[in-house]
Coordinates of C-alpha atoms in Angstrom, one line a residue:
X1 CA 141.6 76.3 90.7
X2 CA 142.6 75.3 94.2
X3 CA 142.4 77.9 97.0
X4 CA 146.0 77.2 97.8
X5 CA 147.3 77.8 94.3
X6 CA 149.2 80.8 92.7
X7 CA 146.3 80.9 90.2
X8 CA 144.0 81.8 93.0
X9 CA 146.3 84.2 94.5
X10 CA 146.2 86.2 91.3
X11 CA 142.6 85.6 90.7
X12 CA 141.1 86.8 93.9
X13 CA 142.8 90.4 94.1
X14 CA 141.7 90.9 90.5
X15 CA 138.1 90.1 91.5
X16 CA 138.2 92.1 94.7
X17 CA 139.5 95.2 93.1
X18 CA 136.9 95.1 90.1
X19 CA 134.0 94.2 92.3
X20 CA 134.5 97.2 94.7
X21 CA 135.5 99.5 91.8
X22 CA 132.3 99.2 89.8
X23 CA 128.7 100.4 90.6
X24 CA 126.2 97.9 92.4
X25 CA 124.3 97.0 89.4
X26 CA 127.4 95.5 87.6
X27 CA 128.6 93.5 90.5
X28 CA 126.5 90.3 90.1
X29 CA 127.7 89.9 86.4
X30 CA 131.3 90.2 87.7
X31 CA 130.6 87.5 90.4
X32 CA 128.9 85.3 87.8
X33 CA 131.8 85.6 85.4
X34 CA 134.5 85.1 88.1
X35 CA 132.5 82.0 89.3
X36 CA 132.3 80.5 85.9
X37 CA 136.0 81.1 85.2
X38 CA 137.0 79.7 88.6
X39 CA 134.9 76.6 88.0
X40 CA 136.0 76.2 84.3
X41 CA 139.6 76.3 85.3
X42 CA 139.1 72.8 86.7
X43 CA 137.3 71.3 83.6
X44 CA 135.7 73.7 81.3
X45 CA 133.1 71.5 79.7
X46 CA 131.5 70.6 83.1
X47 CA 130.1 74.1 83.4
X48 CA 127.4 72.6 81.3
X49 CA 126.4 70.6 84.2
X50 CA 126.0 73.7 86.5
X51 CA 124.1 75.5 83.8
X52 CA 121.7 72.6 83.3
X53 CA 121.1 72.2 87.2
X54 CA 120.6 76.0 87.3
X55 CA 118.1 76.1 84.4
X56 CA 116.2 73.1 85.9
X57 CA 115.9 74.4 89.3
X58 CA 115.1 78.1 88.1
X59 CA 112.4 76.9 85.9
X60 CA 110.8 74.6 88.4
X61 CA 110.7 77.3 90.9
X62 CA 109.0 79.7 88.4
X63 CA 106.5 77.0 87.4
X64 CA 105.6 76.4 91.1
X65 CA 104.2 79.7 91.3
X66 CA 101.9 79.2 88.4
X67 CA 100.6 75.7 89.6
X68 CA 97.0 75.6 90.3
X69 CA 96.9 72.5 92.5
X70 CA 99.2 70.8 95.1
X71 CA 99.5 67.8 92.8
X72 CA 100.7 70.0 90.0
X73 CA 103.4 71.3 92.5
X74 CA 104.4 68.0 93.6
X75 CA 104.9 66.9 89.9
X76 CA 107.1 70.0 89.3
X77 CA 109.1 69.2 92.5
X78 CA 109.4 65.6 91.6
X79 CA 110.6 66.4 88.1
X80 CA 113.1 68.9 89.3
X81 CA 114.5 66.6 91.9
X82 CA 114.8 63.7 89.5
X83 CA 116.7 65.7 86.8
X84 CA 119.1 67.5 89.4
X85 CA 119.7 64.2 91.4
X86 CA 119.9 62.3 88.1
X87 CA 123.0 64.2 87.0
X88 CA 124.6 63.6 90.5
X89 CA 123.8 59.9 90.4
X90 CA 125.2 59.4 86.8
X91 CA 128.5 61.1 87.5
X92 CA 128.9 60.1 91.2
X93 CA 127.2 56.8 91.6
X94 CA 126.8 55.2 88.2
X95 CA 130.0 53.0 88.7
X96 CA 128.9 52.2 92.2
X97 CA 125.5 51.2 91.2
X98 CA 126.6 49.1 88.2
X99 CA 129.2 47.3 90.1
X100 CA 126.6 46.2 92.8
X101 CA 124.2 45.4 90.1
X102 CA 126.5 42.9 88.5
X103 CA 127.6 41.5 91.9
X104 CA 124.0 40.7 92.7
X105 CA 123.5 39.1 89.3
X106 CA 126.7 37.0 90.0
X107 CA 125.3 35.8 93.2
X108 CA 122.3 34.3 91.4
X109 CA 124.7 32.6 88.9
X110 CA 124.1 35.2 86.1
X111 CA 127.3 36.4 84.5
X112 CA 126.7 39.1 81.8
X113 CA 129.4 41.0 80.1
X114 CA 129.9 44.1 82.4
X115 CA 129.6 47.5 81.2
X116 CA 132.2 49.9 82.8
X117 CA 131.5 53.6 83.5
X118 CA 134.4 55.8 83.9
X119 CA 133.4 59.4 84.4
X120 CA 135.4 62.1 86.1
X121 CA 133.7 63.4 89.0
X122 CA 132.8 67.2 88.6
X123 CA 134.1 69.2 91.3
X124 CA 131.5 70.5 93.7
X125 CA 128.6 68.6 92.1
X126 CA 127.2 67.4 95.4
X127 CA 127.4 70.9 96.9
X128 CA 125.6 72.9 94.2
X129 CA 123.1 70.0 93.5
X130 CA 121.9 70.1 97.3
X131 CA 121.8 74.0 97.2
X132 CA 119.5 74.0 94.2
X133 CA 117.4 71.3 95.5
X134 CA 116.9 73.1 98.8
X135 CA 116.0 76.3 96.9
X136 CA 113.2 74.5 95.0
X137 CA 112.0 72.7 98.0
X138 CA 111.8 76.0 99.9
X139 CA 109.9 77.5 97.0
X140 CA 107.5 74.5 97.1
X141 CA 106.9 75.0 100.7
X142 CA 106.2 78.7 100.3
X143 CA 108.9 79.7 102.6
X144 CA 110.7 82.0 99.8
X145 CA 109.5 83.5 96.6
X146 CA 110.9 82.2 93.3
X147 CA 113.8 84.4 92.1
X148 CA 112.9 86.1 88.8
X149 CA 116.3 87.4 88.0
X150 CA 118.2 84.3 86.2
X151 CA 121.5 86.0 86.3
X152 CA 121.4 86.6 90.1
X153 CA 119.9 83.2 90.8
X154 CA 122.9 81.8 88.7
X155 CA 125.3 83.7 90.7
X156 CA 123.7 82.2 93.9
X157 CA 124.3 78.6 92.6
X158 CA 127.8 79.2 91.3
X159 CA 129.2 81.8 93.9
X160 CA 132.8 80.8 93.8
X161 CA 134.0 81.0 97.3
X162 CA 131.6 78.2 98.4
X163 CA 131.1 76.4 95.2
X164 CA 133.7 73.7 95.5
X165 CA 133.6 72.7 99.2
X166 CA 130.7 74.5 100.7
X167 CA 129.3 75.6 103.1
X168 CA 126.0 74.6 101.3
X169 CA 124.2 77.9 101.6
X170 CA 120.6 78.5 101.9
X171 CA 118.7 80.7 99.7
X172 CA 117.2 82.9 102.4
X173 CA 120.8 83.8 103.6
X174 CA 122.8 84.1 100.4
X175 CA 120.5 85.2 97.5
X176 CA 119.3 88.5 99.3
X177 CA 123.0 89.5 99.9
X178 CA 123.6 89.2 96.2
X179 CA 120.9 91.6 95.5
X180 CA 121.7 94.0 98.2
X181 CA 124.1 97.0 97.7
X182 CA 127.3 96.5 99.7
X183 CA 129.6 99.3 100.8
X184 CA 133.2 98.6 101.4
X185 CA 133.9 97.8 105.2
X186 CA 137.6 97.9 106.0
X187 CA 137.0 96.1 109.2
X188 CA 134.8 93.5 107.6
X189 CA 137.4 93.0 104.9
X190 CA 140.2 92.7 107.6
X191 CA 138.2 90.1 109.3
X192 CA 137.8 88.2 106.1
X193 CA 141.5 88.3 105.5
X194 CA 142.4 86.9 109.0
X195 CA 139.8 84.2 108.4
X196 CA 141.5 83.3 105.2
X197 CA 144.9 83.2 106.8
X198 CA 143.7 81.0 109.5
X199 CA 142.0 78.7 106.9
X200 CA 145.4 78.5 104.9
X201 CA 147.3 77.8 108.2
X202 CA 145.1 74.9 108.9
X203 CA 145.3 73.7 105.3
X204 CA 148.9 74.3 104.4
X205 CA 150.7 74.0 107.6
X206 CA 148.8 71.4 109.6
X207 CA 146.7 69.2 107.1
X208 CA 149.3 69.0 104.3
X209 CA 152.2 68.3 106.7
X210 CA 150.2 65.4 108.4
X211 CA 149.0 63.9 105.1
X212 CA 152.4 62.2 104.2
X213 CA 152.5 60.4 107.5
X214 CA 148.7 59.3 107.3
X215 CA 149.2 58.1 103.6
X216 CA 152.3 56.2 104.5
X217 CA 150.7 54.3 107.1
X218 CA 147.4 53.7 105.3
X219 CA 149.1 52.6 102.2
X220 CA 151.1 49.7 103.9
X221 CA 149.1 48.7 107.0
X222 CA 150.7 45.4 107.3
X223 CA 154.1 46.9 108.1
X224 CA 152.8 48.8 111.3
X225 CA 151.5 48.0 114.9
X226 CA 149.1 49.1 117.4
X227 CA 150.8 52.2 118.7
X228 CA 151.4 53.4 114.9
X229 CA 147.7 53.1 114.2
X230 CA 146.8 55.0 117.3
X231 CA 149.1 57.9 116.4
X232 CA 148.0 57.9 112.7
X233 CA 144.3 57.9 113.7
X234 CA 144.9 61.0 115.7
X235 CA 146.9 62.5 112.9
X236 CA 144.2 61.6 110.4
X237 CA 141.5 63.1 112.6
X238 CA 143.4 66.4 112.8
X239 CA 144.2 66.4 109.1
X240 CA 140.7 65.8 107.9
X241 CA 139.4 68.5 110.2
X242 CA 142.1 71.0 109.3
X243 CA 141.6 70.3 105.7
X244 CA 137.9 70.6 105.4
X245 CA 137.5 73.4 108.1
X246 CA 140.5 75.1 106.6
X247 CA 138.7 75.3 103.1
X248 CA 135.4 76.5 104.8
X249 CA 137.4 79.2 106.7
X250 CA 138.9 80.4 103.3
X251 CA 135.5 80.3 101.6
X252 CA 133.9 82.5 104.5
X253 CA 136.9 84.8 104.5
X254 CA 136.9 85.3 100.8
X255 CA 133.0 86.0 100.9
X256 CA 133.7 88.6 103.5
X257 CA 136.2 90.4 101.4
X258 CA 133.2 90.9 99.1
X259 CA 130.9 92.1 101.8
X260 CA 129.0 88.8 102.0
X261 CA 128.4 86.5 105.1
X262 CA 128.4 82.8 104.6
X263 CA 127.4 80.4 107.4
X264 CA 129.9 78.9 109.9
X265 CA 130.5 75.3 109.0
X266 CA 132.6 74.0 112.0
X267 CA 132.3 74.9 115.7
X268 CA 135.1 73.2 117.6
X269 CA 133.7 69.6 116.9
X270 CA 136.4 67.8 118.6
X271 CA 135.4 69.4 122.0
X272 CA 132.0 67.9 121.8
X273 CA 131.0 65.9 125.0
X274 CA 128.9 63.4 122.9
X275 CA 128.4 62.1 119.3
X276 CA 125.2 64.0 119.4
X277 CA 126.9 67.2 120.2
X278 CA 129.8 66.4 117.6
X279 CA 127.2 66.4 114.8
X280 CA 125.7 69.8 115.9
X281 CA 129.4 71.2 115.4
X282 CA 130.7 69.4 112.4
X283 CA 130.0 70.2 108.8
X284 CA 126.9 72.3 110.0
X285 CA 125.6 73.2 106.4
X286 CA 125.4 69.5 105.3
X287 CA 123.8 68.2 108.8
X288 CA 121.3 70.9 108.8
X289 CA 120.5 70.2 105.1
X290 CA 119.8 66.6 105.9
X291 CA 117.9 67.6 109.0
X292 CA 115.5 70.0 107.1
X293 CA 115.1 68.1 103.8
X294 CA 115.4 64.4 104.9
X295 CA 115.2 63.9 108.6
X296 CA 112.1 66.2 109.4
X297 CA 110.2 65.2 106.2
X298 CA 110.6 61.6 107.2
X299 CA 109.0 62.4 110.6
X300 CA 111.9 63.6 112.6
X301 CA 111.1 62.9 116.3
X302 CA 107.4 63.7 116.0
X303 CA 106.5 60.0 115.8
X304 CA 106.8 56.8 117.6
X305 CA 110.1 55.9 119.3
X306 CA 110.9 53.3 116.7
X307 CA 110.1 55.3 113.7
X308 CA 112.2 58.2 115.2
X309 CA 115.1 55.8 115.5
X310 CA 114.7 54.6 111.9
X311 CA 114.5 58.2 110.6
X312 CA 117.9 58.9 112.5
X313 CA 119.5 55.8 110.9
X314 CA 118.1 56.5 107.4
X315 CA 119.4 60.1 107.4
X316 CA 122.9 59.1 108.5
X317 CA 123.1 56.2 106.0
X318 CA 122.2 58.7 103.3
X319 CA 124.7 61.2 104.7
X320 CA 127.4 58.3 104.5
X321 CA 126.5 57.7 100.9
X322 CA 126.7 61.4 100.0
X323 CA 130.4 61.6 101.2
X324 CA 131.4 58.8 98.9
X325 CA 130.1 56.1 96.4
X326 CA 131.3 53.1 98.2
X327 CA 130.0 50.7 101.0
X328 CA 132.5 51.8 103.5
X329 CA 131.0 55.3 103.4
X330 CA 127.6 53.8 104.0
X331 CA 128.9 51.8 106.8
X332 CA 130.4 54.8 108.3
X333 CA 127.2 56.8 108.1
X334 CA 125.3 53.7 109.5
X335 CA 127.9 53.4 112.6
X336 CA 127.1 57.2 113.4
X337 CA 123.4 56.7 112.9
X338 CA 123.5 53.7 115.2
X339 CA 125.5 55.9 117.8
X340 CA 122.7 58.4 117.4
X341 CA 120.0 55.9 117.9
X342 CA 121.8 54.6 121.2
X343 CA 121.9 58.1 122.4
X344 CA 118.4 58.9 121.5
X345 CA 117.5 55.8 123.7
X346 CA 119.0 57.4 126.8
X347 CA 116.6 59.7 128.8
X348 CA 117.4 63.4 128.1
X349 CA 118.8 65.3 131.1
X350 CA 120.0 68.4 129.7
X351 CA 122.6 69.3 127.1
X352 CA 121.8 68.7 123.5
X353 CA 118.5 67.3 122.6
X354 CA 118.0 64.8 119.9
X355 CA 116.8 67.3 117.4
X356 CA 120.1 69.0 117.6
X357 CA 122.0 66.1 116.3
X358 CA 120.9 67.2 112.9
X359 CA 120.6 71.0 113.5
X360 CA 124.2 72.3 113.5
X361 CA 127.4 71.0 112.2
X362 CA 129.7 71.9 109.5

């Protein structure tokens, strides 16, 4: 179910009315049922994947509280990460990995009969996998307690406004709000409705009208010349921003209608003064995820200068791969990583410190 569909236009008012009409103790089941229906409208059988990831992460977090040693906790964390990421790898990266494996064999003169993998990519799998991983890691670190109520935790994982395209919410922000009793606030609901309208405007009026021009040029690059590419690059930059940030605005606005606050995912990234500042404003929930769960565990900037640069580059390479299972995405991440490394080499004189390159964004 797309946000910009008639099905969603009918779905959301029903959820809104039922949610506010019933007592607080029945609201999480309504949100969970609505979220499951929302997701199953894409492909009903893939609800099993969310259920599996939810069960694994929930069970792992509960086990962490019962572990008697750090080694036991590490094994539980490793097992949960392997299972959750395993599902992501199978459905998103299996074809990419196999293709490169056969290419490597061919380079050595080995030509086995290739096995092809053709799996439909489940909608939102990258987002809810990262959200469950951050939950287990936070419990492992002792930053939050394990959630005992499976139903509320399942609602946290599958919360429909941010399930498909983020923002990737943190447990400390979203989970307590699902437990808290909310009272209808007309001003907050109006704010949410305005945020949704702004998101629909960016998506439907700007992004969707620029898309045909962008697709036309990129589909036949030999028929166009320098100025055409200059224009279409600008168009594509506006299109991708309005498309992605528009979806985030709709998600944030929808949640506000239900009395829930989601994090801001974009902060005028194209007004940035540097590539470092750009990544503090673009896709903030993802860049902060990579900061907290990849960059800092690798050592962040609390290490030698060479190691720090390697940490930056590795983080952006992984970020590129997260965006898509192909080498062009890895190269894209690498280019941004190299830009960060170059800027990190310049003595800091105010503005955004290196750590902020991975602290905000959308």
